[in-house]
CSV table of C-alpha atoms in Angstrom, one decimal:
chain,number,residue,atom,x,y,z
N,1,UNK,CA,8.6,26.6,18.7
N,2,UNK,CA,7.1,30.0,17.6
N,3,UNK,CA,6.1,29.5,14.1
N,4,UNK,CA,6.0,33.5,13.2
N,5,UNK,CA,9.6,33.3,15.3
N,6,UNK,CA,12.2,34.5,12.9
N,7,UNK,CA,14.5,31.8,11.4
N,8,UNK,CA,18.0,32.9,13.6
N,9,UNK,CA,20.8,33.7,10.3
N,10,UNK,CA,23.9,32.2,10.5
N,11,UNK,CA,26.6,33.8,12.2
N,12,UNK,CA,28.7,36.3,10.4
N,13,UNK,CA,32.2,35.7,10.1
N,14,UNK,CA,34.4,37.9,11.9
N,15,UNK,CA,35.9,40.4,9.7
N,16,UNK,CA,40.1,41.2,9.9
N,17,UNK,CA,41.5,43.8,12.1
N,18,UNK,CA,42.1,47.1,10.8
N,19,UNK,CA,45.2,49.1,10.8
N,20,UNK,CA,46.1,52.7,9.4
N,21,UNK,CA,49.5,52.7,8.9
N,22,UNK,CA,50.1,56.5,9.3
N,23,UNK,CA,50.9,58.7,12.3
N,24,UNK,CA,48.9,61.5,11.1
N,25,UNK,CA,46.4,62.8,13.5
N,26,UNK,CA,44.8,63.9,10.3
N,27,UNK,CA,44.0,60.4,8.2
N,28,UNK,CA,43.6,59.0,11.6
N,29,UNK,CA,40.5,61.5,12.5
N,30,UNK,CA,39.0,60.8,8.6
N,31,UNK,CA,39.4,56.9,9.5
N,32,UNK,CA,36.9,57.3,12.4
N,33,UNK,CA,34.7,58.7,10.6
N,34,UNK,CA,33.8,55.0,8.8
N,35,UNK,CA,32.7,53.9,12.5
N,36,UNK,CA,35.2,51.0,12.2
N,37,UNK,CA,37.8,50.2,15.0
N,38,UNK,CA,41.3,50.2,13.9
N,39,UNK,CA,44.7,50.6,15.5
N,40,UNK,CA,47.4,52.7,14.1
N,41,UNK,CA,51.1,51.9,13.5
N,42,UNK,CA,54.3,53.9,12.5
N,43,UNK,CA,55.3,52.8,9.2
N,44,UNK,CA,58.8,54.1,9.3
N,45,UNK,CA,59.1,54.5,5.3
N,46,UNK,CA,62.3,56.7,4.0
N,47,UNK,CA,59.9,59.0,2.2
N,48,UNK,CA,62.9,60.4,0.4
N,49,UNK,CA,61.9,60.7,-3.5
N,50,UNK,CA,64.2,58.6,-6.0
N,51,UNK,CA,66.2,60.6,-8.6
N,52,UNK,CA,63.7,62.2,-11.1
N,53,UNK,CA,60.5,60.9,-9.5
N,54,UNK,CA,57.5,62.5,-10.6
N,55,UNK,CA,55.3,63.5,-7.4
N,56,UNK,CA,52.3,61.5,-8.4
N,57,UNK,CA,54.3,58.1,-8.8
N,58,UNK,CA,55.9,58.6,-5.3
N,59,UNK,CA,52.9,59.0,-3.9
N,60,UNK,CA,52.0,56.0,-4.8
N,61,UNK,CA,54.8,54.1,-4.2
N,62,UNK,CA,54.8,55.6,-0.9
N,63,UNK,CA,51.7,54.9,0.1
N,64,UNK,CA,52.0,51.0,-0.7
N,65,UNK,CA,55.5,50.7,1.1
N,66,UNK,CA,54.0,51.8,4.2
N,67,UNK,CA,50.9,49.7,3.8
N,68,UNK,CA,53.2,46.9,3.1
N,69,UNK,CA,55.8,47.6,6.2
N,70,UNK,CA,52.9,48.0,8.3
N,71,UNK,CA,51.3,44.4,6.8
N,72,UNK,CA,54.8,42.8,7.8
N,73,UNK,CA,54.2,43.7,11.7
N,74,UNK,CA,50.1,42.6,11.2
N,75,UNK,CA,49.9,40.3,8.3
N,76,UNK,CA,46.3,38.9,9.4
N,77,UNK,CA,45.1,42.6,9.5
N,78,UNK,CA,44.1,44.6,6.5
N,79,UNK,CA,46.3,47.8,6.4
N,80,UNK,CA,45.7,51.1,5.2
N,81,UNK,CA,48.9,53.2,3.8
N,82,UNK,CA,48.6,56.8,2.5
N,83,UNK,CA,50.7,59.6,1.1
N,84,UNK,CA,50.1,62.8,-0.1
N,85,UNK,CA,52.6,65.4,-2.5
N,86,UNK,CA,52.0,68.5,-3.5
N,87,UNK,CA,52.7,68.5,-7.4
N,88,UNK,CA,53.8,72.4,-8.8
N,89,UNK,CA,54.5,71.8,-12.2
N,90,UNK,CA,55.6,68.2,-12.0
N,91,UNK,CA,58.3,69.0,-8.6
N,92,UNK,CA,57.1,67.4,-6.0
N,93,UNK,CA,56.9,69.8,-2.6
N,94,UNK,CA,56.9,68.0,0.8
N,95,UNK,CA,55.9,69.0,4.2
N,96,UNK,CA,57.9,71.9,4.8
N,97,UNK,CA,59.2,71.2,8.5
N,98,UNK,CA,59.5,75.0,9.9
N,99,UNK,CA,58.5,78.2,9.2
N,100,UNK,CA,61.2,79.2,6.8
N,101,UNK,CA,60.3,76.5,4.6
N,102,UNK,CA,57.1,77.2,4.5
N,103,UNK,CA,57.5,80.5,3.5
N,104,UNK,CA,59.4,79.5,0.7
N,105,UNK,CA,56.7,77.4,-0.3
N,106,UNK,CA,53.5,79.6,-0.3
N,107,UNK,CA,55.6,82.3,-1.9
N,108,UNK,CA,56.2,79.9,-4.7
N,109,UNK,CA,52.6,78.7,-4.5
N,110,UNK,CA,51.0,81.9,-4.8
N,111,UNK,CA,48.9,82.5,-8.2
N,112,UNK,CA,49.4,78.7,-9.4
N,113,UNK,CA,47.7,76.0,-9.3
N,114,UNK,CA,49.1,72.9,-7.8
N,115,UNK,CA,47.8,69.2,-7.8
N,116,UNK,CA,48.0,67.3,-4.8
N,117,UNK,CA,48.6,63.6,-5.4
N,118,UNK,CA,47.0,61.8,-2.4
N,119,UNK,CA,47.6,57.9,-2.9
N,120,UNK,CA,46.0,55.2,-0.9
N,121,UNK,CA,46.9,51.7,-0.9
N,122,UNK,CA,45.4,49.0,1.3
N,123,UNK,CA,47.2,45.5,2.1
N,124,UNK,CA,46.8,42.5,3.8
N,125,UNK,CA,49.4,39.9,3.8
N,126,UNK,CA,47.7,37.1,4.8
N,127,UNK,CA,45.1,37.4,1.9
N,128,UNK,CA,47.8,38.5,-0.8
N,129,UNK,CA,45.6,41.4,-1.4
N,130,UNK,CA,47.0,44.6,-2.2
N,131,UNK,CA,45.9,47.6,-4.2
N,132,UNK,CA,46.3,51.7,-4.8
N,133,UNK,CA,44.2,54.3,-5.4
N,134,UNK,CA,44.9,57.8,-6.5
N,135,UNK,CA,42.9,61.0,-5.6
N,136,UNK,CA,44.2,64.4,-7.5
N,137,UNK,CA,43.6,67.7,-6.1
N,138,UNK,CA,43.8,70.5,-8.3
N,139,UNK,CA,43.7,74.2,-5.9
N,140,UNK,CA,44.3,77.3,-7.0
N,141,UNK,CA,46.3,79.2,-5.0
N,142,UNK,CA,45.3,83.3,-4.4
N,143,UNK,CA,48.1,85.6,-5.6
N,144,UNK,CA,49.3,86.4,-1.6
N,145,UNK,CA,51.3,88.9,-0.4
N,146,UNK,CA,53.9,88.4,2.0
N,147,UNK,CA,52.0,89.6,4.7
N,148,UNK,CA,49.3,87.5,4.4
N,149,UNK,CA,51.3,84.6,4.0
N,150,UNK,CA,53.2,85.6,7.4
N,151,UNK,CA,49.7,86.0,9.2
N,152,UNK,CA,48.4,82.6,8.0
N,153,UNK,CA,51.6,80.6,9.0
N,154,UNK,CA,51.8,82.6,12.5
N,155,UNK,CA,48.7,81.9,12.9
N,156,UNK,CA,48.2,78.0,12.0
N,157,UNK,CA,51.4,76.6,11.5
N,158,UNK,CA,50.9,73.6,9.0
N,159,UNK,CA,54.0,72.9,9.1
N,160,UNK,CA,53.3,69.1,9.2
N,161,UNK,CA,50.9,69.7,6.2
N,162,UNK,CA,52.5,69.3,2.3
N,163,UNK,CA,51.9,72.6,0.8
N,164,UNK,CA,51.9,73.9,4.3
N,165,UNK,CA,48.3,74.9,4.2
N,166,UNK,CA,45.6,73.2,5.9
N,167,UNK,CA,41.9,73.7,3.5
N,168,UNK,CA,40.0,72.6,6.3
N,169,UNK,CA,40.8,75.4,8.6
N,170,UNK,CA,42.2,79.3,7.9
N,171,UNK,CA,44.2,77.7,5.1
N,172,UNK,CA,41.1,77.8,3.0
N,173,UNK,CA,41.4,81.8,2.9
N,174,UNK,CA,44.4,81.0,0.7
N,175,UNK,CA,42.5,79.6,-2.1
N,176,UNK,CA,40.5,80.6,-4.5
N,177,UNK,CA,39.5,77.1,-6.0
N,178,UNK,CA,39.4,73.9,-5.8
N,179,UNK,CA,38.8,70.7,-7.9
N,180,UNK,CA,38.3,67.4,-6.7
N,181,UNK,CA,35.9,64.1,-7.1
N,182,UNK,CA,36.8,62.9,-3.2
N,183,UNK,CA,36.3,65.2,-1.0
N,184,UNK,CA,38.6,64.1,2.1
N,185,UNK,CA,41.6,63.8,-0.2
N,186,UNK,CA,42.7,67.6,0.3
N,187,UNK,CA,42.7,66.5,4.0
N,188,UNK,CA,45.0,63.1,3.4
N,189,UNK,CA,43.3,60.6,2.9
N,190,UNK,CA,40.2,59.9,0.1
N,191,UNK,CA,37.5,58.5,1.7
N,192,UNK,CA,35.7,57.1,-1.1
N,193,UNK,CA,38.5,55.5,-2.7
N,194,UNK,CA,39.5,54.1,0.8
N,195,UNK,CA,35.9,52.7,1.1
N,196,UNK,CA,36.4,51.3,-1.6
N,197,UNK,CA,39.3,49.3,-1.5
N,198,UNK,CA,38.3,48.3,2.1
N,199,UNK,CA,35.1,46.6,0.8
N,200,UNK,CA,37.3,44.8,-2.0
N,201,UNK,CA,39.7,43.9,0.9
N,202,UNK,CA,36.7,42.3,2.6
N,203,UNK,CA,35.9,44.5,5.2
N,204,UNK,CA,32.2,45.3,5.6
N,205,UNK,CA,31.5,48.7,5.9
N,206,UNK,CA,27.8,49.1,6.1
């Protein structure tokens, strides 16, 4: 043997599969970012909120219940769930679905400042691990006029996006701040606090 041959480490142990539990081509494209494979899987959550539910704690008990579903179809994988409300003065505004909508929204928007509650949660049954994290948002929204408002939607359409503005693309020209220690969370879903809860999961990300 080769005495200045390195001693071989023992093997790693293979880490779980990882699943986002979300649809969104938006959490799915911040995901791959972390250079991890994963699958993705519907987790068919009623996301209807429950009679005078404040908009941060349904995000959050949103984004476990679709961890969780999704963790019932995968329970060796660890499963990521997310959720994001827009919060104007404790009413929590969804995605608004059509244009109509979301000219009702940015009209009532315009010259406040909302929070968006982005929640996280990651689950895997097998381990009986299961944890959420919370990322708040605070933007400022421009005072708009009703032209520029029809302009942006006409010209973006978020209407898939709570708040129906999207910060990463012309939606940014709506604002004229905003606050955050995460900088993905605007997007949907916190990186850092997803790393986070990954690596207490047991995943190795580095």
């Amino acid at each position: 043997m080769n005495p200045s041959a390195p001693t071989p480490s023992p093997s790693t142990p293979a880490q779980r599969p990882l699943v986002l539990g979300s649809t969104s081509r938006y959490r799915r494209e911040l995901l791959q970012r972390l250079n991890l494979p994963f699958e993705v899987a519907s987790p068919d959550v009623d996301e209807t909120p429950l009679p005078g539910e404040a908009p941060i704690d349904l995000a959050q008990r949103l984004a476990l219940a679709k961890a969780q579903a999704v963790a019932r179809q995968f329970p060796q994988a660890v499963v990521i769930g997310s959720d994001q409300v827009a919060d104007l003065a404790g009413e929590p505004l969804g995605k608004p679905g059509n244009h109509e909508r979301a000219v009702t929204q940015l009209r009532r928007m315009r010259g406040q400042t909302v929070v968006f509650q982005t929640a996280v949660a990651v689950v895997c049954q097998d381990s009986g691990f299961a944890q959420t994290e919370l990322a708040q948002v605070k933007v400022k929204f421009r005072d708009l006029s009703d032209a520029e408002i029809e302009h942006y939607l006409r010209t973006e359409q978020p209407y898939d996006c709570a708040g129906s503005a999207k910060s990463e693309g012309l939606g940014i020209a709506l604002l004229s701040a905003i606050e955050n220690d995460d900088p993905t969370a605007l997007v949907g879903l916190p990186l850092i606090r997803t790393c986070s809860l990954l690596q207490a999961a047991g995943l190795r990300l580095l």
